[in-house]
Tab-separated table of C-alpha atoms in Angstrom:
chain	number	residue	atom	x	y	z
A	1	MET	CA	79.884	120.729	79.082
A	2	SER	CA	77.224	118.594	80.715
A	3	SER	CA	73.656	118.974	79.453
A	4	LEU	CA	72.362	118.328	82.967
A	5	MET	CA	70.586	121.131	84.777
A	6	PRO	CA	71.660	121.727	88.406
A	7	GLY	CA	68.422	120.308	89.837
A	8	ALA	CA	68.597	117.137	87.776
A	9	ALA	CA	72.260	116.649	88.625
A	10	LEU	CA	71.509	117.062	92.324
A	11	GLN	CA	68.765	114.462	92.235
A	12	ARG	CA	70.978	111.876	90.585
A	13	LEU	CA	73.770	112.638	93.061
A	14	ARG	CA	71.352	112.240	95.968
A	15	ASP	CA	70.279	108.927	94.479
A	16	ASN	CA	73.977	108.012	94.334
A	17	ASP	CA	73.651	107.141	90.651
A	18	PRO	CA	76.790	105.088	89.877
A	19	THR	CA	76.790	106.206	86.232
A	20	LEU	CA	77.103	109.898	87.137
A	21	THR	CA	80.820	110.386	87.690
A	22	LYS	CA	81.203	113.894	86.251
A	23	VAL	CA	79.104	117.060	86.611
A	24	ASP	CA	80.086	120.154	84.619
A	25	LEU	CA	77.982	123.262	85.251
A	26	THR	CA	80.421	125.832	83.877
A	27	LYS	CA	78.717	129.219	83.409
A	28	SER	CA	75.360	127.791	84.472
A	29	SER	CA	72.928	130.712	84.656
A	30	VAL	CA	70.467	128.538	86.562
A	31	PHE	CA	73.085	127.805	89.224
A	32	SER	CA	74.121	131.463	89.381
A	33	MET	CA	70.543	132.673	89.919
A	34	LYS	CA	70.263	130.531	93.063
A	35	VAL	CA	73.943	130.355	93.906
A	36	ALA	CA	73.598	130.155	97.703
A	37	GLU	CA	70.952	127.427	97.525
A	38	TYR	CA	72.748	125.318	94.931
A	39	THR	CA	76.153	125.752	96.567
A	40	THR	CA	74.812	124.421	99.854
A	41	SER	CA	73.000	121.556	98.137
A	42	PHE	CA	76.012	120.407	96.118
A	43	ALA	CA	78.299	120.662	99.140
A	44	GLU	CA	75.904	118.588	101.225
A	45	VAL	CA	75.464	115.899	98.603
A	46	LEU	CA	79.236	115.478	98.353
A	47	LYS	CA	79.176	114.245	101.936
A	48	THR	CA	77.144	111.173	100.992
A	49	ASN	CA	77.705	110.526	97.273
A	50	THR	CA	80.233	107.774	96.566
A	51	HIS	CA	80.512	107.845	92.774
A	52	LEU	CA	81.126	111.425	91.604
A	53	LYS	CA	84.737	111.948	90.566
A	54	GLU	CA	84.684	115.361	88.879
A	55	LEU	CA	82.717	118.451	89.902
A	56	ILE	CA	83.171	121.529	87.712
A	57	LEU	CA	81.535	124.727	88.938
A	58	ALA	CA	83.551	127.356	87.092
A	59	ASN	CA	81.960	130.779	86.513
A	60	CYS	CA	78.995	130.046	88.756
A	61	GLY	CA	79.181	133.034	91.104
A	62	ILE	CA	80.301	130.998	94.120
A	63	ILE	CA	81.469	133.203	96.996
A	64	THR	CA	83.765	132.633	99.958
A	65	SER	CA	81.096	131.117	102.191
A	66	GLY	CA	80.374	128.593	99.456
A	67	ALA	CA	84.030	127.571	99.315
A	68	ILE	CA	83.911	127.014	103.069
A	69	GLU	CA	80.900	124.717	102.586
A	70	PHE	CA	82.780	122.700	99.969
A	71	ALA	CA	85.730	122.518	102.350
A	72	GLU	CA	83.529	120.838	104.955
A	73	ALA	CA	82.397	118.327	102.325
A	74	LEU	CA	85.983	117.520	101.355
A	75	LYS	CA	86.680	116.451	104.927
A	76	VAL	CA	84.371	113.458	104.540
A	77	ASN	CA	84.154	112.803	100.792
A	78	SER	CA	86.310	109.874	99.640
A	79	THR	CA	85.668	109.624	95.897
A	80	LEU	CA	85.977	113.098	94.314
A	81	THR	CA	89.256	113.436	92.417
A	82	ARG	CA	88.774	116.805	90.685
A	83	LEU	CA	87.172	120.011	91.974
A	84	ASP	CA	87.027	123.054	89.678
A	85	LEU	CA	85.991	126.328	91.323
A	86	ALA	CA	87.694	128.617	88.813
A	87	ASN	CA	86.526	132.129	87.994
A	88	ASN	CA	84.278	132.590	90.994
A	89	ARG	CA	84.396	135.076	93.870
A	90	ILE	CA	86.340	133.155	96.477
A	91	ALA	CA	88.536	135.205	98.810
A	92	GLY	CA	91.445	134.056	100.948
A	93	GLU	CA	89.278	132.766	103.800
A	94	GLY	CA	87.604	130.283	101.479
A	95	ALA	CA	90.900	129.063	100.032
A	96	ILE	CA	92.327	128.624	103.525
A	97	ALA	CA	89.281	126.555	104.531
A	98	ILE	CA	89.871	124.279	101.541
A	99	ALA	CA	93.548	123.914	102.472
A	100	GLU	CA	92.585	122.937	106.012
A	101	ALA	CA	90.076	120.404	104.708
A	102	LEU	CA	92.660	118.800	102.461
A	103	LYS	CA	94.614	117.787	105.550
A	104	GLU	CA	91.858	115.222	106.056
A	105	ASN	CA	91.216	114.312	102.414
A	106	SER	CA	93.133	111.546	100.627
A	107	THR	CA	91.383	111.276	97.265
A	108	LEU	CA	91.284	114.736	95.630
A	109	LEU	CA	93.959	114.836	92.921
A	110	GLU	CA	93.288	118.196	91.256
A	111	LEU	CA	92.027	121.528	92.592
A	112	LYS	CA	91.348	124.512	90.331
A	113	LEU	CA	91.107	127.976	91.886
A	114	LEU	CA	92.210	130.065	88.919
A	115	GLY	CA	90.668	133.475	88.265
A	116	GLN	CA	89.071	134.547	91.543
A	117	ASN	CA	88.077	138.190	91.907
A	118	VAL	CA	90.713	138.816	94.582
A	119	LYS	CA	94.382	137.933	94.797
A	120	PHE	CA	95.312	135.299	97.348
A	121	GLY	CA	97.752	136.588	99.962
A	122	GLU	CA	100.696	134.998	101.696
A	123	ASN	CA	98.414	133.653	104.437
A	124	VAL	CA	96.719	131.468	101.811
A	125	MET	CA	100.074	130.243	100.524
A	126	SER	CA	101.161	129.432	104.082
A	127	ALA	CA	97.961	127.447	104.630
A	128	PHE	CA	98.668	125.313	101.562
A	129	VAL	CA	102.293	124.776	102.543
A	130	ASP	CA	101.100	123.589	105.957
A	131	MET	CA	98.463	121.392	104.320
A	132	PHE	CA	101.181	119.385	102.582
A	133	GLU	CA	102.518	118.352	105.985
A	134	TYR	CA	99.450	116.090	106.131
A	135	ASN	CA	98.279	115.587	102.539
A	136	THR	CA	100.259	113.203	100.331
A	137	THR	CA	97.719	112.735	97.529
A	138	LEU	CA	96.929	116.122	95.904
A	139	LEU	CA	98.823	116.238	92.589
A	140	ASN	CA	97.810	119.499	90.899
A	141	ILE	CA	96.652	122.982	91.899
A	142	ILE	CA	95.623	125.182	89.006
A	143	TRP	CA	95.831	128.868	89.902
A	144	ARG	CA	97.930	131.923	89.155
A	145	ILE	CA	99.978	133.076	92.110
A	146	ASP	CA	102.784	135.542	92.691
A	147	SER	CA	104.312	134.406	95.943
A	148	ARG	CA	107.697	133.648	97.427
A	149	GLN	CA	106.145	130.376	98.631
A	150	SER	CA	105.179	129.127	95.171
A	151	PHE	CA	108.433	127.171	94.846
A	152	THR	CA	107.722	125.318	98.097
A	153	ILE	CA	104.192	124.455	96.992
A	154	ASN	CA	105.419	123.142	93.631
A	155	LYS	CA	108.052	121.091	95.420
A	156	LYS	CA	105.390	119.516	97.634
A	157	LEU	CA	103.258	118.678	94.591
A	158	SER	CA	106.273	116.994	93.003
A	159	ARG	CA	106.763	115.032	96.235
A	160	ASN	CA	103.171	113.787	96.102
A	161	LYS	CA	103.621	112.693	92.491
A	162	GLU	CA	106.700	110.734	93.504
A	163	ILE	CA	104.753	109.137	96.362
A	164	GLU	CA	102.059	108.073	93.890
A	165	ARG	CA	104.677	106.610	91.563
A	166	ARG	CA	106.215	104.574	94.363
A	167	ILE	CA	102.891	103.295	95.652
A	168	LEU	CA	101.831	102.127	92.209
A	169	ALA	CA	105.216	100.439	91.827
A	170	ASP	CA	104.844	98.810	95.278
A	171	MET	CA	107.873	100.719	96.582
A	172	ASP	CA	108.582	102.099	100.037
A	173	TRP	CA	107.968	105.860	100.507
A	174	ASP	CA	108.681	106.334	104.195
A	175	ASP	CA	111.478	108.805	103.408
A	176	LEU	CA	108.845	111.121	101.860
A	177	ASN	CA	106.204	110.607	104.550
A	178	PRO	CA	105.558	113.926	106.368
A	179	ALA	CA	103.881	112.105	109.268
A	180	LYS	CA	107.172	110.420	110.048
A	181	ARG	CA	108.944	113.779	110.111
A	182	ARG	CA	106.313	115.216	112.460
A	183	LEU	CA	106.870	112.333	114.853
A	184	ALA	CA	110.605	112.962	114.837
A	185	SER	CA	110.067	116.680	115.468
A	186	ALA	CA	107.838	115.845	118.425
A	187	GLY	CA	110.562	113.710	119.937
A	188	CYS	CA	108.831	110.406	119.194
A	189	SER	CA	110.573	107.391	117.700
A	190	PRO	CA	109.000	106.397	114.373
A	191	GLN	CA	108.340	102.719	113.746
A	192	PRO	CA	110.833	100.937	111.465
A	193	SER	CA	110.473	101.610	107.755
A	194	ARG	CA	108.733	98.962	105.742
A	195	THR	CA	107.551	98.439	102.195
A	196	THR	CA	103.916	98.717	101.217
A	197	SER	CA	101.616	95.663	101.296
A	198	LEU	CA	100.149	95.871	97.825
A	199	THR	CA	101.639	92.745	96.260
A	200	PRO	CA	99.031	90.012	95.546
A	201	ALA	CA	99.181	87.022	97.859
A	202	SER	CA	100.518	84.696	95.182
A	203	SER	CA	103.860	86.526	95.150
A	204	ALA	CA	103.896	88.349	98.488
A	205	ALA	CA	106.253	87.686	101.363
A	206	SER	CA	104.881	86.895	104.810
A	207	PRO	CA	102.812	89.764	106.223
A	208	ALA	CA	104.668	92.251	108.379
A	209	PRO	CA	103.891	92.001	112.089
A	210	ALA	CA	101.434	94.474	113.518
A	211	SER	CA	104.247	96.246	115.354
A	212	ALA	CA	105.741	97.280	111.999
A	213	ALA	CA	102.712	99.321	110.976
A	214	VAL	CA	103.170	103.017	110.302
A	215	SER	CA	102.852	105.095	113.452
A	216	THR	CA	101.117	108.473	113.399
A	217	SER	CA	100.278	111.017	116.028
A	218	ALA	CA	97.269	110.316	118.236
A	219	ALA	CA	95.453	113.379	116.946
A	220	GLU	CA	95.902	112.393	113.319
A	221	ALA	CA	95.227	108.642	113.430
A	222	PRO	CA	94.238	107.139	116.772
A	223	ALA	CA	94.450	103.392	117.226
A	224	VAL	CA	91.341	101.910	115.629
A	225	ASP	CA	90.187	98.636	114.085
A	226	PRO	CA	91.613	97.784	110.624
A	227	ASN	CA	90.480	100.011	107.791
A	228	VAL	CA	87.494	98.877	105.780
A	229	PHE	CA	87.007	99.363	102.044
A	230	GLU	CA	84.095	98.342	99.828
A	231	LEU	CA	84.871	96.211	96.785
A	232	GLY	CA	82.015	94.965	94.640
A	233	GLY	CA	79.456	95.776	97.327
A	234	VAL	CA	81.322	93.863	100.051
A	235	ASN	CA	83.297	95.455	102.907
A	236	TYR	CA	86.827	94.098	103.380
A	237	LYS	CA	89.520	94.708	105.959
A	238	VAL	CA	92.471	96.472	104.327
A	239	THR	CA	95.753	98.022	105.359
A	240	PRO	CA	96.117	101.811	104.972
A	241	GLU	CA	98.364	101.231	101.942
A	242	GLN	CA	95.839	98.913	100.300
A	243	LYS	CA	93.042	101.403	100.948
A	244	HIS	CA	95.110	104.179	99.412
A	245	PHE	CA	95.851	101.965	96.403
A	246	PHE	CA	92.181	101.101	95.827
A	247	GLN	CA	91.057	104.712	96.248
A	248	ARG	CA	93.569	105.859	93.678
A	249	TRP	CA	92.435	103.337	91.090
A	250	GLN	CA	88.791	103.980	91.877
A	251	GLY	CA	89.445	107.597	90.940
A	252	LYS	CA	91.178	106.636	87.690
A	253	LEU	CA	88.805	103.972	86.322
A	254	ASP	CA	85.308	104.504	85.005
A	255	TYR	CA	82.385	102.706	86.655
A	256	ILE	CA	82.419	99.617	84.408
A	257	LEU	CA	86.194	99.096	84.553
A	258	TRP	CA	86.175	99.604	88.324
A	259	ASN	CA	83.532	96.874	88.750
A	260	ASP	CA	85.597	94.509	86.625
A	261	PHE	CA	88.670	95.343	88.707
A	262	THR	CA	86.934	94.641	92.016
A	263	LYS	CA	85.891	91.163	90.889
A	264	GLU	CA	89.544	90.081	90.943
A	265	ALA	CA	91.022	92.362	93.589
A	266	ALA	CA	89.629	90.720	96.716
A	267	ASP	CA	90.984	87.287	95.745
A	268	ALA	CA	94.281	88.634	94.434
A	269	PHE	CA	95.010	90.417	97.708
A	270	SER	CA	93.526	87.655	99.902
A	271	LEU	CA	91.283	90.173	101.629
A	272	VAL	CA	89.095	89.193	104.568
A	273	ARG	CA	85.519	90.378	104.886
A	274	ALA	CA	84.943	92.971	107.587
């Protein structure tokens, strides 16, 4: 458990301290005494902090409204990989808000909702099943559920793990892409399948033409300029697959190893500054 007090942790997060990648406030009496204030503050700081990877707030007295605040933060946060809200007082409405937020989040790998004071109903399970029609990155949900939909949720988690395996192996995963299925259901013609563009330039084939890029619905991903990702303090233009790749490894490496990685990545992938 972290020796940091909630106030001190908040200050370092607001300062975007690159060495603070994990905050564990399990059973923090200080947090619990001002639960509404601290919940709001931690949710807000997640919207701007770019280094925290793990936030553990188990047994802190967080209620449903607090879960909704964290859900709003997850919509914009792009570095947190683990969120632990176990053993709090989060009802179905809060869990549904988190599920909705995860439609827009591509970096959270593990969510822990075990031990809430109420049992999640089928509406919560349905929200998570629907979430997986958009989210391809969440790998684990830790909770205890008794639902006819649990098999479907576990199947979707297994799908995401297979997607991760293929991306890291520089393999195509279009057959698992839910966005492609949504396009087909809407009567649109998906763009031709193609492999990912993660191979370094020294061994890569010629870049695929722009017309071969993955197509998504206008509401989900409107036509915009190329994605931008920061490596070593410099913004580079990247493909969606490259951005996904870098985000994954940023979540797996500690601060020092990540900095070492970025020194070589830009040259290896022949990235262009934004």
